[in-house]
Coordinates of C-alpha atoms in Angstrom, one line a residue:
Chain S
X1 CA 116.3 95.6 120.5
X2 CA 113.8 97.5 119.0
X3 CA 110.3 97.9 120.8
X4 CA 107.4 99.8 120.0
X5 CA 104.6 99.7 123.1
X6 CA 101.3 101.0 122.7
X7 CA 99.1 102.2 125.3
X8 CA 96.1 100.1 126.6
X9 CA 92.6 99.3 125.6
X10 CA 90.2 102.0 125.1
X11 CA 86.0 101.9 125.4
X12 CA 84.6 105.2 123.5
X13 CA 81.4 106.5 123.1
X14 CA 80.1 107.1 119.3
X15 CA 81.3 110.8 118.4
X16 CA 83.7 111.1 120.9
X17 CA 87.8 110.9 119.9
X18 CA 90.6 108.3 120.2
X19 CA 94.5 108.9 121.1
X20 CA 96.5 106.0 120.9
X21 CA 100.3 106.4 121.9
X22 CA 103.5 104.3 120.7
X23 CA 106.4 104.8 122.8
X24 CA 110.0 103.4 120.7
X25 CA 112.7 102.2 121.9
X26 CA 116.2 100.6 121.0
X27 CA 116.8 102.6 117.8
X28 CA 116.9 106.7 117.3
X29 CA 113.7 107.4 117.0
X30 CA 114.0 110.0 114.3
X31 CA 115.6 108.0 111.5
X32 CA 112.4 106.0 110.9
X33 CA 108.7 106.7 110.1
X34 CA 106.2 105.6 112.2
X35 CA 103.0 104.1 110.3
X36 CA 99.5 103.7 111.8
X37 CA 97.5 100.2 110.8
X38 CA 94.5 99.0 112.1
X39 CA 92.3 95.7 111.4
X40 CA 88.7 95.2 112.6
X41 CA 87.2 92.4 113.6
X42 CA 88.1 89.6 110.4
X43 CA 88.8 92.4 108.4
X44 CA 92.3 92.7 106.8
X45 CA 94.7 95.1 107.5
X46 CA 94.1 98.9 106.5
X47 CA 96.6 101.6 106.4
X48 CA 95.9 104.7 107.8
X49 CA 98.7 107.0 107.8
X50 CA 102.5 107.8 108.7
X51 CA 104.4 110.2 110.5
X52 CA 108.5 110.5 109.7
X53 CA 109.7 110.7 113.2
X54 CA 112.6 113.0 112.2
X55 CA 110.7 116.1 110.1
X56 CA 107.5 115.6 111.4
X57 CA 105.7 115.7 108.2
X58 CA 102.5 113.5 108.0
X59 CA 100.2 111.5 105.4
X60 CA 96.9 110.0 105.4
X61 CA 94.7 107.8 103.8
X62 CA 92.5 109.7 102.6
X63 CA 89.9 106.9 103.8
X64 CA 89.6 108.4 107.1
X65 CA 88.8 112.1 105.3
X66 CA 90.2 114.2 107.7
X67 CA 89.5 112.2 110.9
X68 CA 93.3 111.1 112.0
X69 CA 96.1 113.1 113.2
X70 CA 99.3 111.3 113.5
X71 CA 102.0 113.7 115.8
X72 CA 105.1 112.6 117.2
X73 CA 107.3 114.0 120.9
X74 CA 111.2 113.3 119.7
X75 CA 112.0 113.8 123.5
X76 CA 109.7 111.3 124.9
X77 CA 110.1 108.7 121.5
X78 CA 106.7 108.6 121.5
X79 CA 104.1 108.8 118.5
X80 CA 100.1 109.0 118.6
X81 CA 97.1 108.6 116.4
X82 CA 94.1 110.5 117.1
X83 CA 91.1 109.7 115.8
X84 CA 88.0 111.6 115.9
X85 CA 84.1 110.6 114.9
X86 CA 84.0 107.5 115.8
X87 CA 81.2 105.0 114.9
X88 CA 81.0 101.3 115.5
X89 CA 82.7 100.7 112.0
X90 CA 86.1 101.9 113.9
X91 CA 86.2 99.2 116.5
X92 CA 89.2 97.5 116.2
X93 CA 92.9 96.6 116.5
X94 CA 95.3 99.7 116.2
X95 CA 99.1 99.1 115.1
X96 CA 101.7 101.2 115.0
X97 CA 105.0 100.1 113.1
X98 CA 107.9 101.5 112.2
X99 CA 108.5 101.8 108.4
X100 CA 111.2 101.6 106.1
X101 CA 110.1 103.1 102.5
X102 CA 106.6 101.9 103.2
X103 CA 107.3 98.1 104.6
X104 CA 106.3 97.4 108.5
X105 CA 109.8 95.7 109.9
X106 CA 108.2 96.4 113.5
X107 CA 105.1 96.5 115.1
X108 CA 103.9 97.2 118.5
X109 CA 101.4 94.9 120.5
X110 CA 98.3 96.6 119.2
X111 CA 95.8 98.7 120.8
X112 CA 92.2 97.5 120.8
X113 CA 89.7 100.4 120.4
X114 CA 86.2 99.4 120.7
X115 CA 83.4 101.7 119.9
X116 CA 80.2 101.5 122.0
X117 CA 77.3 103.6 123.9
Chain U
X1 CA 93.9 103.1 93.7
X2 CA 96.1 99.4 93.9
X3 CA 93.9 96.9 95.3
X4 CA 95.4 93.3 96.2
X5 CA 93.5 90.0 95.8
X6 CA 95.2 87.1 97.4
X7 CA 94.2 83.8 96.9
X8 CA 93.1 81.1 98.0
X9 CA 91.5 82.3 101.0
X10 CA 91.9 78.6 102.9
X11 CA 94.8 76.1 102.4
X12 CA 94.7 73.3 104.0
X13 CA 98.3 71.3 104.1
X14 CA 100.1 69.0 106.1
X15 CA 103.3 70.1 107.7
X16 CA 106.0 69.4 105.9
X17 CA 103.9 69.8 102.3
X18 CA 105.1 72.6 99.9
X19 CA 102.5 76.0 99.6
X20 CA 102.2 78.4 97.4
X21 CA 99.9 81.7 98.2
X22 CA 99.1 84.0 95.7
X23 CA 98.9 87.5 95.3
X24 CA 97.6 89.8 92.4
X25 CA 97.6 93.5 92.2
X26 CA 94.6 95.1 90.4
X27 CA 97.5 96.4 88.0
X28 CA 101.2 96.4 87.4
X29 CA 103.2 97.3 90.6
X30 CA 107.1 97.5 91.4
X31 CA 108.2 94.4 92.6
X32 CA 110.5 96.6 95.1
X33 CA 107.6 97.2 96.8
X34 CA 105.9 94.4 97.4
X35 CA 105.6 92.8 101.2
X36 CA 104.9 89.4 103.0
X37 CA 103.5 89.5 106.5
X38 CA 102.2 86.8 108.9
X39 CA 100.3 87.0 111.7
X40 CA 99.2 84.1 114.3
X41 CA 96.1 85.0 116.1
X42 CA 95.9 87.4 119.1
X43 CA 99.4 88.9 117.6
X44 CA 100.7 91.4 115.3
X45 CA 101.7 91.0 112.0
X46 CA 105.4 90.1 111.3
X47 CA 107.6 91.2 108.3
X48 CA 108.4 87.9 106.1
X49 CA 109.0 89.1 102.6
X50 CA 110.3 92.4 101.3
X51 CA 110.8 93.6 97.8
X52 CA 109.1 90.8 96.1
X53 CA 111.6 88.4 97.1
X54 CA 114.2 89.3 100.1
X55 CA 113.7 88.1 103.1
X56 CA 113.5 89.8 106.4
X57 CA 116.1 89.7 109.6
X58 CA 115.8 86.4 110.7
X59 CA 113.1 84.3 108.5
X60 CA 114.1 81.1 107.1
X61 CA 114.7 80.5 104.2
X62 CA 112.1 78.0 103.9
X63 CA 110.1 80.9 103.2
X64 CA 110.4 82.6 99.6
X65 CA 109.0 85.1 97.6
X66 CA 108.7 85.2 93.8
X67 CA 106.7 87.4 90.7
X68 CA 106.9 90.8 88.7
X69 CA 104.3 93.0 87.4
X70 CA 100.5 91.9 88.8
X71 CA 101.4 88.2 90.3
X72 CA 103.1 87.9 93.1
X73 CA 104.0 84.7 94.7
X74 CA 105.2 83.7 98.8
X75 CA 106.5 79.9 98.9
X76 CA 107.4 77.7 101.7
X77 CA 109.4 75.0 100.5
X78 CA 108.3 72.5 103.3
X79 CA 105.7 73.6 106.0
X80 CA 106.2 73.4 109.6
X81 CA 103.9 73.7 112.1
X82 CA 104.8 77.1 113.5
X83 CA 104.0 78.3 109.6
X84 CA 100.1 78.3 110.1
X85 CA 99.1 81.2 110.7
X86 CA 97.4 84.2 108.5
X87 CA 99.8 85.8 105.6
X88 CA 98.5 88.9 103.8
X89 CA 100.5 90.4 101.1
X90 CA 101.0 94.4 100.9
X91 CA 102.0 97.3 98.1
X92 CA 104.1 99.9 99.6
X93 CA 104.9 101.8 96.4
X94 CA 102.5 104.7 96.5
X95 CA 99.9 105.2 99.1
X96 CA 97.5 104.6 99.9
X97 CA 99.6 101.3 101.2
X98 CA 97.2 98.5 100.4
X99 CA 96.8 95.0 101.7
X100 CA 95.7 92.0 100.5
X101 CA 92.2 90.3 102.4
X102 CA 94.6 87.2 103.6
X103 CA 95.2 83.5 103.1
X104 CA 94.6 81.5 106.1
X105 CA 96.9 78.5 106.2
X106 CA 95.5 75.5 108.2
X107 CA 96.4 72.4 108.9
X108 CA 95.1 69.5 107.4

């Protein structure tokens, strides 16, 4: 069956940088994209990027101006989401799913991120 | 830039009541593209609704999805009570891919 586990909970200082791993399973890992999705706290959901775990060729919102990286290990089935800068605004819930043509069929168990000195 | 407005943002209902949540796109979108999640709290969101109106591997078919152009429309045709939960509707055409803010379906 198809799983997608993300790494744990992180605490980060303001400024400092993010990376958020996703490790697939139960499907070839380089047929599908991998998308990046996070929600704050009673916020809605926000798109933030996508990898396509075969190529390796990546796409942003351009929300985040600059300050994610998505990259992908085909050997270890494993994508990540950096994220650099970070202020109090970027505390919360990080998703990665993988993506058919844009729509989510699986999601991993979320990685909570807070933000705090 | 599509932005999604779903509404209303509460519904309260009593299982086995018919819903109807609503979604409009701030202008005409593909109705291939168009995407029903739901998410119960303390999960992650799960894949209903896909292409306006197919449903995903194994949802009911209690659960369906109508509407073309800017009005988009997710129906359960009797509620039960596993179906409370958050739904937000999404636009996968172009990116950036947008969501909607959510209706919150509670129980009366």
């Amino acid at each position: 069956q198809v799983q997608l586990v993300q790494s744990g909970a992180e605490v980060v200082k303001p400024g400092a940088s993010v990376k958020v791993s996703c490790k697939a399973s139960g499907y070839t890992f380089t047929d599908y994209a991998i998308h990046w999705v996070r929600q704050a706290p009673g916020q809605r959901l926000e798109w933030m990027g996508w990898i396509n775990a075969g190529q390796g060729d990546t796409k942003y919102s351009q929300n985040f101006r600059g300050r994610v990286t998505i990259t992908r290990d085909t050997s270890a089935t494993t994508a990540y989401m950096d994220l650099s800068s970070l202020r109090s605004e970027d505390t919360a819930v990080y998703y990665c799913t993988r993506g058919v043509g844009g729509r989510m069929e699986f999601w991993g168990q979320g990685t909570l991120v807070t933000v705090s000195s | 830039e599509i932005v999604l407005t779903q509404s209303p943002g509460t519904l309260s209902l009593s299982p086995g009541e018919r819903a109807t949540l609503s979604c409009r796109a701030s202008q005409s979108v593909s109705s291939s593209h168009l995407a029903w999640y739901q998410q119960k709290p303390g999960q992650a969101p799960r894949l209903l609704i896909y292409g306006a109106s197919s449903r995903a591997s194994g949802i009911p078919d209690r659960f369906s999805g109508s509407g073309s152009g800017t009005d988009f429309t997710l129906t359960f045709s009797r509620l039960e009570p596993e179906d409370f939960a958050v739904y937000y509707c999404q636009y996968y055409g172009s990116s950036p891919y947008a969501f909607g803010q959510g209706t919150k379906l509670e129980i009366k």
